[in-house]
Coordinates of C-alpha atoms in Angstrom, one line a residue:
Chain C
M1 CA -86.9 11.6 -12.3
P2 CA -90.1 10.9 -10.3
T3 CA -90.2 8.6 -7.4
V4 CA -92.9 6.7 -5.8
T5 CA -93.0 5.3 -2.4
Y6 CA -95.1 2.1 -1.7
K7 CA -95.0 0.5 2.0
G8 CA -92.1 2.7 3.3
K9 CA -89.9 1.7 0.0
T10 CA -89.1 4.2 -2.5
Y11 CA -88.5 3.6 -6.1
E12 CA -87.2 5.6 -9.1
V13 CA -89.7 5.3 -11.7
D14 CA -90.4 7.1 -15.0
E15 CA -93.5 8.8 -16.2
D16 CA -95.2 5.8 -17.1
G17 CA -94.6 3.9 -14.1
F18 CA -91.7 1.7 -15.2
L19 CA -88.6 0.9 -12.8
Q20 CA -85.7 2.5 -13.9
D21 CA -83.1 0.1 -12.6
P22 CA -84.3 -3.6 -12.6
E23 CA -81.9 -4.5 -9.9
V24 CA -84.1 -2.7 -7.4
W25 CA -86.9 -4.7 -7.9
D26 CA -88.9 -6.7 -5.3
E27 CA -92.4 -8.1 -4.5
N28 CA -93.4 -4.9 -2.9
F29 CA -92.6 -2.8 -6.5
A30 CA -95.3 -5.7 -7.9
H31 CA -98.0 -5.0 -5.3
Y32 CA -97.5 -1.2 -6.0
V33 CA -98.1 -1.6 -9.6
K34 CA -101.2 -3.7 -8.9
D35 CA -103.2 -0.9 -7.5
S36 CA -102.3 1.3 -10.5
E37 CA -103.3 -1.4 -13.2
G38 CA -106.6 -2.6 -12.1
I39 CA -105.7 -5.8 -10.0
S40 CA -107.2 -6.5 -6.6
E41 CA -105.1 -9.5 -5.5
L42 CA -101.9 -11.2 -6.8
T43 CA -102.4 -14.7 -7.3
D44 CA -100.3 -17.7 -8.2
E45 CA -101.2 -17.3 -11.7
H46 CA -99.8 -13.7 -11.6
W47 CA -96.7 -14.7 -9.9
K48 CA -96.0 -17.4 -12.9
V49 CA -96.4 -14.7 -15.3
I50 CA -94.0 -12.1 -13.6
N51 CA -91.5 -15.0 -12.8
Y52 CA -91.4 -16.1 -16.3
L53 CA -90.8 -12.7 -17.5
Q54 CA -88.2 -12.1 -14.9
D55 CA -86.0 -15.4 -16.0
Y56 CA -86.6 -14.7 -19.7
Y57 CA -85.3 -11.1 -19.2
K58 CA -82.0 -12.1 -17.4
K59 CA -81.4 -14.8 -19.5
N60 CA -82.0 -12.7 -22.9
G61 CA -81.8 -9.3 -21.6
I62 CA -85.2 -8.5 -24.0
A63 CA -88.8 -9.5 -23.2
P64 CA -90.1 -12.5 -25.0
M65 CA -92.7 -12.2 -27.8
V66 CA -96.3 -12.4 -26.6
R67 CA -96.4 -15.7 -28.5
I68 CA -93.4 -17.1 -26.4
M69 CA -94.8 -16.0 -23.1
T70 CA -98.2 -17.7 -24.2
K71 CA -96.8 -21.0 -25.1
V72 CA -94.3 -21.1 -22.0
T73 CA -96.9 -20.2 -19.5
G74 CA -99.7 -21.9 -20.8
F75 CA -102.2 -19.0 -20.6
K76 CA -103.8 -17.5 -23.9
L77 CA -103.6 -13.9 -24.6
K78 CA -107.1 -13.6 -23.4
K79 CA -106.2 -15.2 -20.2
I80 CA -103.2 -12.8 -19.8
Y81 CA -105.6 -10.0 -20.1
E82 CA -107.7 -11.1 -17.3
L83 CA -104.9 -11.3 -15.1
F84 CA -103.3 -8.0 -16.4
P85 CA -106.0 -6.1 -17.7
S86 CA -103.4 -3.4 -19.3
G87 CA -101.9 -6.2 -21.3
P88 CA -98.7 -8.1 -21.2
G89 CA -96.6 -4.9 -21.7
K90 CA -97.7 -2.2 -19.6
G91 CA -99.3 -4.7 -17.3
A92 CA -97.1 -7.8 -16.6
C93 CA -93.7 -6.4 -17.8
K94 CA -94.0 -3.3 -15.6
M95 CA -95.1 -5.5 -12.7
A96 CA -92.0 -7.7 -13.3
G97 CA -89.7 -4.4 -13.5
L98 CA -88.4 -5.0 -17.0
A99 CA -87.7 -2.1 -19.2
K100 CA -90.0 -0.1 -20.7
P101 CA -91.3 -1.5 -24.1
T102 CA -90.4 0.4 -27.1
G103 CA -90.7 0.9 -31.0
C104 CA -93.9 1.7 -33.0
V105 CA -96.4 1.3 -30.0
Chain M
M1 CA -106.8 33.2 -23.1
A2 CA -104.0 30.9 -22.5
K3 CA -100.6 32.3 -21.9
M4 CA -99.5 32.8 -25.5
H5 CA -95.7 32.4 -26.2
P6 CA -93.7 34.6 -28.7
T7 CA -93.5 32.4 -32.0
P8 CA -92.1 34.6 -34.6
M9 CA -90.9 31.6 -36.9
L10 CA -94.6 30.1 -36.5
D11 CA -96.3 33.2 -37.4
E12 CA -94.6 33.2 -40.9
L13 CA -96.3 30.3 -41.6
E14 CA -99.7 32.1 -41.2
K15 CA -98.9 34.0 -44.4
G16 CA -99.6 32.3 -48.1
P17 CA -102.9 31.3 -49.6
W18 CA -103.0 27.6 -48.0
P19 CA -104.9 26.8 -44.8
S20 CA -102.5 27.7 -41.6
F21 CA -102.1 25.4 -39.2
V22 CA -100.3 27.8 -37.1
T23 CA -103.8 30.1 -37.3
D24 CA -105.8 27.3 -36.6
I25 CA -104.2 26.5 -33.3
K26 CA -103.7 29.9 -32.3
R27 CA -107.5 30.1 -32.6
L28 CA -108.0 27.3 -30.0
A29 CA -105.2 28.6 -27.7
E30 CA -106.8 32.0 -27.7
A31 CA -110.1 30.0 -26.8
G32 CA -108.3 29.3 -23.7
K33 CA -106.4 26.1 -24.7
D34 CA -103.1 25.9 -22.5
A35 CA -102.1 22.6 -24.6
C36 CA -102.3 24.6 -27.8
A37 CA -100.5 27.6 -26.6
D38 CA -97.8 25.3 -25.0
L39 CA -97.5 23.3 -28.1
L40 CA -97.0 26.3 -30.3
G41 CA -94.3 27.3 -27.8
Q42 CA -92.4 24.3 -28.0
L43 CA -92.7 23.9 -31.9
E44 CA -91.4 27.1 -32.0
L45 CA -88.5 26.2 -29.8
S46 CA -88.0 22.8 -32.2
Y47 CA -87.9 25.3 -35.2
K48 CA -85.0 27.3 -33.1
D49 CA -83.1 24.4 -31.8
K50 CA -83.7 22.2 -35.2
E51 CA -84.6 19.3 -33.0
G52 CA -87.9 17.5 -31.6
H53 CA -88.8 18.1 -28.0
W54 CA -90.7 15.0 -27.1
K55 CA -89.1 12.6 -24.9
H56 CA -88.6 9.0 -26.3
G57 CA -91.3 6.7 -26.4
G58 CA -94.3 6.5 -23.6
I59 CA -96.3 3.4 -22.7
V60 CA -99.9 4.4 -21.9
G61 CA -103.3 2.8 -22.5
V62 CA -106.7 1.7 -21.5
L63 CA -107.7 -1.0 -19.4
G64 CA -108.1 -4.1 -21.4
Y65 CA -106.6 -3.0 -24.5
G66 CA -102.8 -3.5 -25.6
G67 CA -103.0 -0.4 -28.2
G68 CA -104.9 2.6 -29.3
V69 CA -103.0 5.3 -27.5
I70 CA -99.7 6.3 -28.2
G71 CA -97.8 7.8 -25.1
R72 CA -95.6 11.3 -25.3
Y73 CA -94.2 13.3 -22.8
S74 CA -92.4 16.6 -23.2
D75 CA -88.8 17.1 -22.6
V76 CA -89.2 20.8 -21.4
P77 CA -92.3 20.4 -19.3
D78 CA -91.5 23.3 -17.1
L79 CA -91.3 25.5 -19.9
F80 CA -94.3 24.2 -21.4
P81 CA -96.4 22.5 -18.7
G82 CA -99.6 22.4 -21.1
V83 CA -97.9 19.6 -23.2
E84 CA -96.0 17.6 -20.1
H85 CA -98.4 15.0 -21.3
F86 CA -99.5 15.0 -24.9
H87 CA -100.9 11.4 -25.8
T88 CA -102.5 10.7 -28.7
L89 CA -105.6 8.7 -29.2
R90 CA -106.8 6.7 -32.4
V91 CA -110.3 6.4 -32.9
N92 CA -111.2 3.9 -35.4
Q93 CA -113.1 6.0 -38.3
P94 CA -115.7 4.8 -40.2
A95 CA -114.7 3.0 -43.4
S96 CA -114.3 5.6 -46.4
K97 CA -114.3 8.4 -43.6
F98 CA -118.1 9.3 -44.5
Y99 CA -119.6 11.3 -41.1
K100 CA -122.4 13.2 -40.2
T101 CA -121.9 16.6 -38.4
E102 CA -123.7 15.1 -35.2
R103 CA -121.3 12.4 -34.9
L104 CA -118.4 14.7 -35.2
R105 CA -119.8 17.0 -32.7
E106 CA -120.0 14.1 -30.4
V107 CA -116.3 13.3 -30.5
M108 CA -115.6 17.1 -30.5
D109 CA -117.5 17.6 -27.3
I110 CA -115.5 14.9 -25.6
W111 CA -112.1 16.1 -27.1
E112 CA -112.6 19.8 -26.2
R113 CA -113.4 19.1 -22.4
R114 CA -110.8 16.3 -22.1
G115 CA -108.3 17.0 -24.3
S116 CA -106.2 19.6 -26.2
G117 CA -108.9 19.8 -28.8
M118 CA -106.5 19.4 -31.6
L119 CA -106.6 16.5 -34.1
N120 CA -105.5 14.8 -37.2
M121 CA -108.2 14.0 -40.0
H122 CA -106.9 11.5 -40.5
G123 CA -103.8 9.5 -39.5
S124 CA -102.0 7.9 -42.6
T125 CA -103.4 4.3 -41.4
G126 CA -106.9 6.0 -41.4
D127 CA -107.7 6.7 -37.7
M128 CA -109.0 9.7 -36.2
V129 CA -106.4 11.1 -34.1
L130 CA -106.9 13.0 -31.0
L131 CA -103.8 14.9 -30.5
G132 CA -102.8 15.7 -26.9
A133 CA -104.3 14.3 -23.8
F134 CA -103.1 13.9 -20.1
T135 CA -102.7 10.4 -18.8
E136 CA -105.5 10.7 -16.1
E137 CA -107.9 11.8 -18.8
L138 CA -107.3 8.7 -21.0
E139 CA -109.7 6.3 -19.2
P140 CA -112.7 9.1 -19.1
I141 CA -112.3 9.9 -22.7
F142 CA -112.4 6.2 -23.5
A143 CA -115.5 5.4 -21.6
E144 CA -117.3 8.6 -23.0
L145 CA -115.9 7.7 -26.5
T146 CA -117.4 3.9 -26.3
A147 CA -120.5 4.9 -24.5
K148 CA -121.6 6.9 -27.8
G149 CA -120.3 3.7 -30.2
W150 CA -116.9 4.6 -31.0
D151 CA -113.7 2.6 -30.3
L152 CA -110.0 2.8 -30.5
G153 CA -108.0 1.9 -33.6
G154 CA -104.8 -0.3 -33.4
S155 CA -101.5 0.2 -32.7
G156 CA -98.2 -1.7 -31.6
S157 CA -97.5 -5.1 -32.7
A158 CA -101.1 -6.1 -33.8
L159 CA -103.6 -5.7 -36.4
R160 CA -103.8 -1.9 -37.0
T161 CA -107.0 0.1 -38.3
P162 CA -108.3 -1.2 -41.8
A163 CA -108.8 1.3 -44.3
C164 CA -110.5 1.7 -47.9
C165 CA -111.4 3.9 -50.8
V166 CA -114.7 5.3 -51.4
G167 CA -115.8 2.3 -53.3
K168 CA -119.4 1.7 -54.3
A169 CA -120.6 4.5 -52.2
R170 CA -119.4 7.1 -55.2
C171 CA -117.4 5.4 -57.6
E172 CA -118.4 3.6 -60.6
W173 CA -115.0 1.4 -61.1
A174 CA -115.4 -0.4 -57.4
C175 CA -115.2 -3.7 -58.4
I176 CA -115.9 -4.7 -54.8
D177 CA -117.9 -3.3 -51.7
T178 CA -114.5 -1.9 -50.0
Q179 CA -116.4 -0.4 -47.3
D180 CA -118.5 -3.6 -46.3
I181 CA -115.0 -5.6 -46.6
C182 CA -113.3 -3.0 -44.5
Y183 CA -116.0 -2.9 -41.9
D184 CA -116.1 -6.9 -41.5
L185 CA -112.7 -7.4 -41.0
T186 CA -112.7 -4.9 -38.7
M187 CA -115.2 -6.4 -36.8
E188 CA -114.0 -9.9 -37.3
F189 CA -110.6 -9.2 -35.9
Q190 CA -111.4 -6.6 -33.2
D191 CA -109.3 -9.0 -30.2
E192 CA -106.3 -8.8 -33.0
M193 CA -106.8 -5.1 -33.2
H194 CA -106.9 -4.4 -29.8
R195 CA -104.4 -6.9 -28.2
P196 CA -101.2 -7.1 -29.9
A197 CA -100.1 -10.5 -30.3
W198 CA -98.1 -10.6 -33.1
P199 CA -94.2 -10.8 -34.1
Y200 CA -94.9 -7.1 -35.5
K201 CA -97.8 -4.7 -37.2
F202 CA -100.1 -6.0 -39.5
K203 CA -102.3 -3.9 -42.1
F204 CA -105.1 -4.3 -44.4
K205 CA -106.4 -2.0 -47.0
V206 CA -109.0 -2.4 -49.5
D207 CA -109.0 -0.8 -53.3
G208 CA -112.1 -0.9 -55.1
C209 CA -109.9 -1.0 -58.2
P210 CA -106.2 -1.2 -59.7
N211 CA -106.2 2.9 -59.2
G212 CA -105.4 2.2 -55.7
C213 CA -107.0 5.2 -54.3
V214 CA -106.1 4.0 -50.6
A215 CA -102.5 3.0 -51.9
S216 CA -103.0 -0.5 -50.5
I217 CA -100.5 -2.1 -52.6
A218 CA -97.8 0.3 -51.0
R219 CA -99.2 0.8 -47.6
S220 CA -100.6 -2.7 -46.3
D221 CA -99.3 -6.2 -45.4
C222 CA -102.2 -7.5 -47.1
S223 CA -103.8 -5.7 -50.0
I224 CA -107.1 -6.3 -51.6
I225 CA -107.6 -4.9 -54.8
G226 CA -110.9 -5.2 -56.9
T227 CA -110.6 -6.5 -60.1
W228 CA -112.9 -8.4 -63.0
K229 CA -112.6 -11.4 -64.9
D230 CA -114.8 -11.2 -68.2
D231 CA -114.9 -8.4 -70.7
I232 CA -114.8 -4.7 -70.3
R233 CA -118.1 -3.2 -71.2
I234 CA -118.0 -0.8 -74.3
D235 CA -120.8 1.7 -75.1
Q236 CA -119.4 2.3 -79.1
E237 CA -122.1 5.3 -79.0
A238 CA -120.1 6.9 -76.0
V239 CA -116.6 6.1 -77.9
A240 CA -118.0 7.7 -81.2
A241 CA -118.9 10.9 -79.0
Y242 CA -115.4 11.0 -77.1
A243 CA -113.9 10.6 -80.6
A244 CA -115.7 13.7 -81.8
G245 CA -115.1 15.8 -79.0
E246 CA -118.2 15.9 -77.6
I247 CA -117.2 14.5 -74.1
C248 CA -113.9 15.6 -73.0
A249 CA -111.2 13.1 -71.8
N250 CA -110.5 11.7 -68.5
G251 CA -113.6 13.5 -67.0
G252 CA -112.5 16.7 -67.7
A253 CA -108.9 16.1 -65.5
H254 CA -107.0 17.5 -68.2
G255 CA -109.3 20.5 -68.7
P256 CA -112.7 20.8 -70.0
D257 CA -111.7 21.0 -73.8
T258 CA -109.6 18.1 -74.1
K259 CA -110.2 16.1 -77.2
L260 CA -109.3 12.4 -76.8
D261 CA -107.4 11.2 -79.8
I262 CA -108.4 7.4 -79.3
Q263 CA -105.6 5.7 -81.4
A264 CA -103.1 7.9 -79.7
D265 CA -104.3 8.2 -76.0
V266 CA -105.6 5.1 -75.8
C267 CA -104.7 2.4 -78.1
D268 CA -101.4 3.3 -78.5
L269 CA -100.8 3.7 -74.6
C270 CA -102.5 0.4 -73.6
P271 CA -99.6 -1.4 -72.0
T272 CA -100.5 -4.9 -73.7
R273 CA -101.4 -3.1 -76.8
C274 CA -104.8 -5.2 -77.2
M275 CA -107.0 -2.9 -78.2
S276 CA -107.9 -1.1 -81.7
Y277 CA -109.7 1.4 -83.1
D278 CA -110.9 1.7 -86.9
G279 CA -112.3 5.2 -87.0
K280 CA -116.0 3.7 -86.1
K281 CA -115.9 0.9 -83.2
L282 CA -113.1 0.3 -80.7
Y283 CA -112.2 -3.3 -80.2
I284 CA -110.6 -5.0 -77.0
D285 CA -109.1 -8.3 -76.9
N286 CA -110.0 -8.9 -73.4
K287 CA -108.0 -11.9 -72.9
E288 CA -104.8 -9.9 -73.3
C289 CA -106.1 -7.1 -71.2
T290 CA -104.2 -6.7 -67.8
R291 CA -106.8 -4.3 -66.4
C292 CA -104.6 -1.3 -66.0
M293 CA -107.8 0.7 -66.0
H294 CA -106.3 3.2 -68.4
C295 CA -108.7 3.3 -71.0
I296 CA -111.7 3.1 -68.7
N297 CA -109.9 6.1 -66.9
L298 CA -109.8 7.9 -70.1
M299 CA -113.5 7.2 -71.2
P300 CA -115.2 6.6 -68.2
Q301 CA -118.9 7.2 -70.1
A302 CA -117.9 4.7 -72.9
L303 CA -115.9 2.0 -71.3
R304 CA -116.7 0.1 -67.8
P305 CA -115.1 -2.8 -65.7
G306 CA -117.0 -6.2 -66.5
T307 CA -119.3 -7.7 -64.3
E308 CA -117.9 -10.9 -63.1
T309 CA -116.0 -9.1 -60.0
G310 CA -113.6 -10.1 -57.0
A311 CA -110.4 -9.3 -55.6
S312 CA -106.7 -10.0 -56.5
I313 CA -104.6 -10.3 -53.0
L314 CA -101.2 -9.0 -52.6
V315 CA -99.1 -9.4 -49.6
G316 CA -96.1 -8.3 -48.1
A317 CA -96.0 -4.0 -48.8
K318 CA -93.9 -2.1 -46.1
A319 CA -91.3 0.6 -45.6
P320 CA -88.0 0.4 -45.8
I321 CA -86.9 -0.4 -42.4
L322 CA -85.5 -3.0 -42.0
E323 CA -84.4 -4.7 -45.4
G324 CA -85.8 -2.2 -47.3
A325 CA -89.0 -1.0 -48.8
Q326 CA -91.5 -3.4 -50.4
M327 CA -95.0 -3.1 -52.6
S328 CA -97.1 -6.0 -52.0
S329 CA -96.5 -9.0 -54.2
L330 CA -99.4 -10.9 -55.9
I331 CA -100.5 -14.1 -54.2
I332 CA -104.3 -15.0 -55.2
P333 CA -104.6 -13.3 -58.7
F334 CA -108.7 -13.7 -58.3
I335 CA -110.6 -14.4 -55.5
P336 CA -114.8 -13.8 -55.0
M337 CA -115.5 -11.1 -52.5
E338 CA -119.0 -11.5 -51.5
A339 CA -119.9 -11.3 -47.7
P340 CA -119.0 -13.1 -45.4
Y341 CA -115.6 -13.4 -47.3
E342 CA -115.2 -16.7 -45.8
E343 CA -112.8 -17.7 -48.4
F344 CA -110.6 -14.7 -48.0
K345 CA -110.6 -15.1 -44.2
D346 CA -109.6 -18.7 -44.5
F347 CA -106.5 -17.5 -46.3
V348 CA -106.0 -14.9 -43.8
E349 CA -105.8 -17.3 -40.7
K350 CA -103.3 -19.4 -42.6
M351 CA -101.1 -16.6 -43.3
W352 CA -101.1 -15.6 -39.5
D353 CA -100.6 -18.8 -38.2
W354 CA -97.4 -19.2 -40.4
W355 CA -96.2 -15.9 -39.4
D356 CA -96.8 -15.9 -36.0
E357 CA -95.1 -19.2 -35.8
N358 CA -92.2 -18.3 -37.9
G359 CA -91.8 -14.5 -37.8
K360 CA -88.7 -13.1 -35.7
N361 CA -89.5 -10.1 -33.2
R362 CA -90.5 -7.2 -35.5
E363 CA -90.4 -9.0 -38.9
R364 CA -93.2 -7.9 -41.0
I365 CA -94.4 -10.5 -43.3
G366 CA -93.2 -9.1 -46.2
E367 CA -90.1 -9.4 -44.6
L368 CA -90.4 -13.1 -43.6
I369 CA -91.6 -14.4 -47.0
Q370 CA -88.3 -12.6 -48.5
R371 CA -86.1 -14.7 -45.7
K372 CA -88.2 -18.0 -45.8
G373 CA -89.1 -17.9 -49.6
L374 CA -92.5 -17.4 -51.2
Q375 CA -92.5 -21.0 -51.9
E376 CA -92.6 -22.0 -47.9
F377 CA -95.5 -19.0 -47.8
L378 CA -97.3 -20.7 -50.6
K379 CA -96.9 -24.1 -48.8
A380 CA -98.5 -22.5 -45.7
V381 CA -101.3 -20.8 -47.2
E382 CA -102.0 -23.9 -49.2
L383 CA -101.9 -22.5 -52.7
E384 CA -100.5 -23.5 -55.7
P385 CA -97.6 -21.7 -57.6
D386 CA -98.8 -19.6 -60.5
P387 CA -97.0 -17.8 -63.5
R388 CA -99.0 -14.6 -62.2
M389 CA -97.0 -14.5 -59.0
V390 CA -94.0 -13.8 -60.7
K391 CA -92.9 -10.6 -62.7
E392 CA -90.0 -12.7 -64.5
P393 CA -88.7 -16.1 -63.1
R394 CA -85.4 -16.5 -61.7
Y395 CA -82.3 -16.0 -63.1
N396 CA -79.9 -17.6 -60.7
P397 CA -79.7 -21.6 -61.0
Y398 CA -79.5 -22.1 -57.1
I399 CA -82.6 -24.0 -56.8
F400 CA -83.7 -26.1 -53.9
Y401 CA -85.6 -29.7 -54.4
Q402 CA -87.4 -31.6 -52.0
E403 CA -86.1 -34.9 -51.6
D404 CA -89.3 -36.5 -52.3
E405 CA -89.0 -34.9 -55.9
V406 CA -85.3 -36.4 -56.6
P407 CA -85.0 -40.1 -57.7
G408 CA -83.2 -42.2 -55.2
G409 CA -83.5 -39.5 -52.5
F410 CA -80.3 -37.4 -50.9
E411 CA -78.7 -40.4 -49.1
R412 CA -75.9 -41.6 -50.9
D413 CA -73.0 -44.0 -50.1
I414 CA -69.4 -42.8 -51.1
K415 CA -68.3 -46.2 -51.4
E416 CA -70.6 -47.0 -53.9
Y417 CA -69.4 -44.1 -55.9
R418 CA -65.9 -45.0 -55.6
K419 CA -66.4 -48.4 -57.1
R420 CA -67.2 -46.5 -60.2
H421 CA -64.5 -43.2 -60.0
A422 CA -61.1 -44.3 -58.1
R423 CA -59.7 -41.3 -56.3

């Protein structure tokens, strides 16, 4: 498995840059993903989404449906893409250290 | 010249009359495409092992979109480095797939420089499919495609690329302008296509008539099928010519000498038996006609669809997973289909709202209708139940009533009952 090193810390990721073990997630990892996902600065709004995704994942063992995420965070999908240009799956979930989305994508 | 691998099994597939995909890919490999040589190598290995050699899944894309690119990685990249990344790009095709060579060359030029040079013309949903790109090439490819006016198609839990039959472009049976509808829906719902927002995938397909040349009834969650309301147009002189054998049946589909026996081939095969032929004239009892197309298909020069045209809307087709395969069910028997298609789009928005609100994760709309019932769906899209929505009425008596339909409602006091019926 490939590893990435960011600001002195090393993480095991897959080819798509998703964290292999959600347990080792830290804020530093979010900053590493930020650079590859076209985000210059992590704002409170970014963190609101990231924290929500992590809470939901810890509680339910899966990522929330898009609809639930937009409802709870109060951010419309358009806003989510403004925050995370590659979208809630490839952008936000990756940054939050969640498992890689699967299925017919 | 790329490094060619020995492919004894694939070489067998270069024999025989049908165009060989192996020969085609070899031609590209010999022109220097490593991805093509390594693809053949990995495919040969799969033939030998009888199992695939792509890793599970893959999440790649372009900024701003949540879909359109299908990520793939080889699980034997050391053996076949040319296919270590082998991502697929779905490019939204023009309606009915009419092209000019200059436009195709445009795409091929980009693809030859930045991708494997291999493609699918086309994916089952309709997209032009560019097969095999490395991650770092995705954004440049996307930038070059969009600069030339192309865009990606849909993937993921989103609206997928709409498709249509050849329609009025070159078919005398098209009751609706399938291409315009397809293009209009594609442009109207760009957001829904590029940014997955739903419980699962959703597909539109547009057929110009019940012949179903794009198979919308089997392969789209919302099937738009052209039809007509008035009478079939009959040219009795042409009917006589068919009867005399001057024109061969079915446009010659059964050979150039097929003489039509109008009684046996047409009237006796009509599913509602609403036609008769007295040896001189053909009669159709149009109010009993279900517009199955059979007579029109057999005698295209004598019979034509009516002129009061529109579409039937059917909903819910899907493949077997999870709850079993479904074809679409009739929801709107007849709806006018003239641009800008507002009445149809109103229905679509109501349908999506209900599905998005009620659908479980990865539940197709056909399954949601199965789970919640057609009644609930009809309420959501504000349609009255209609006998045409069922093939047959229910034969079990488990019938739900709304409380307001029942005199006295559902609140009952057992004590009142006991006054009349002792324990």
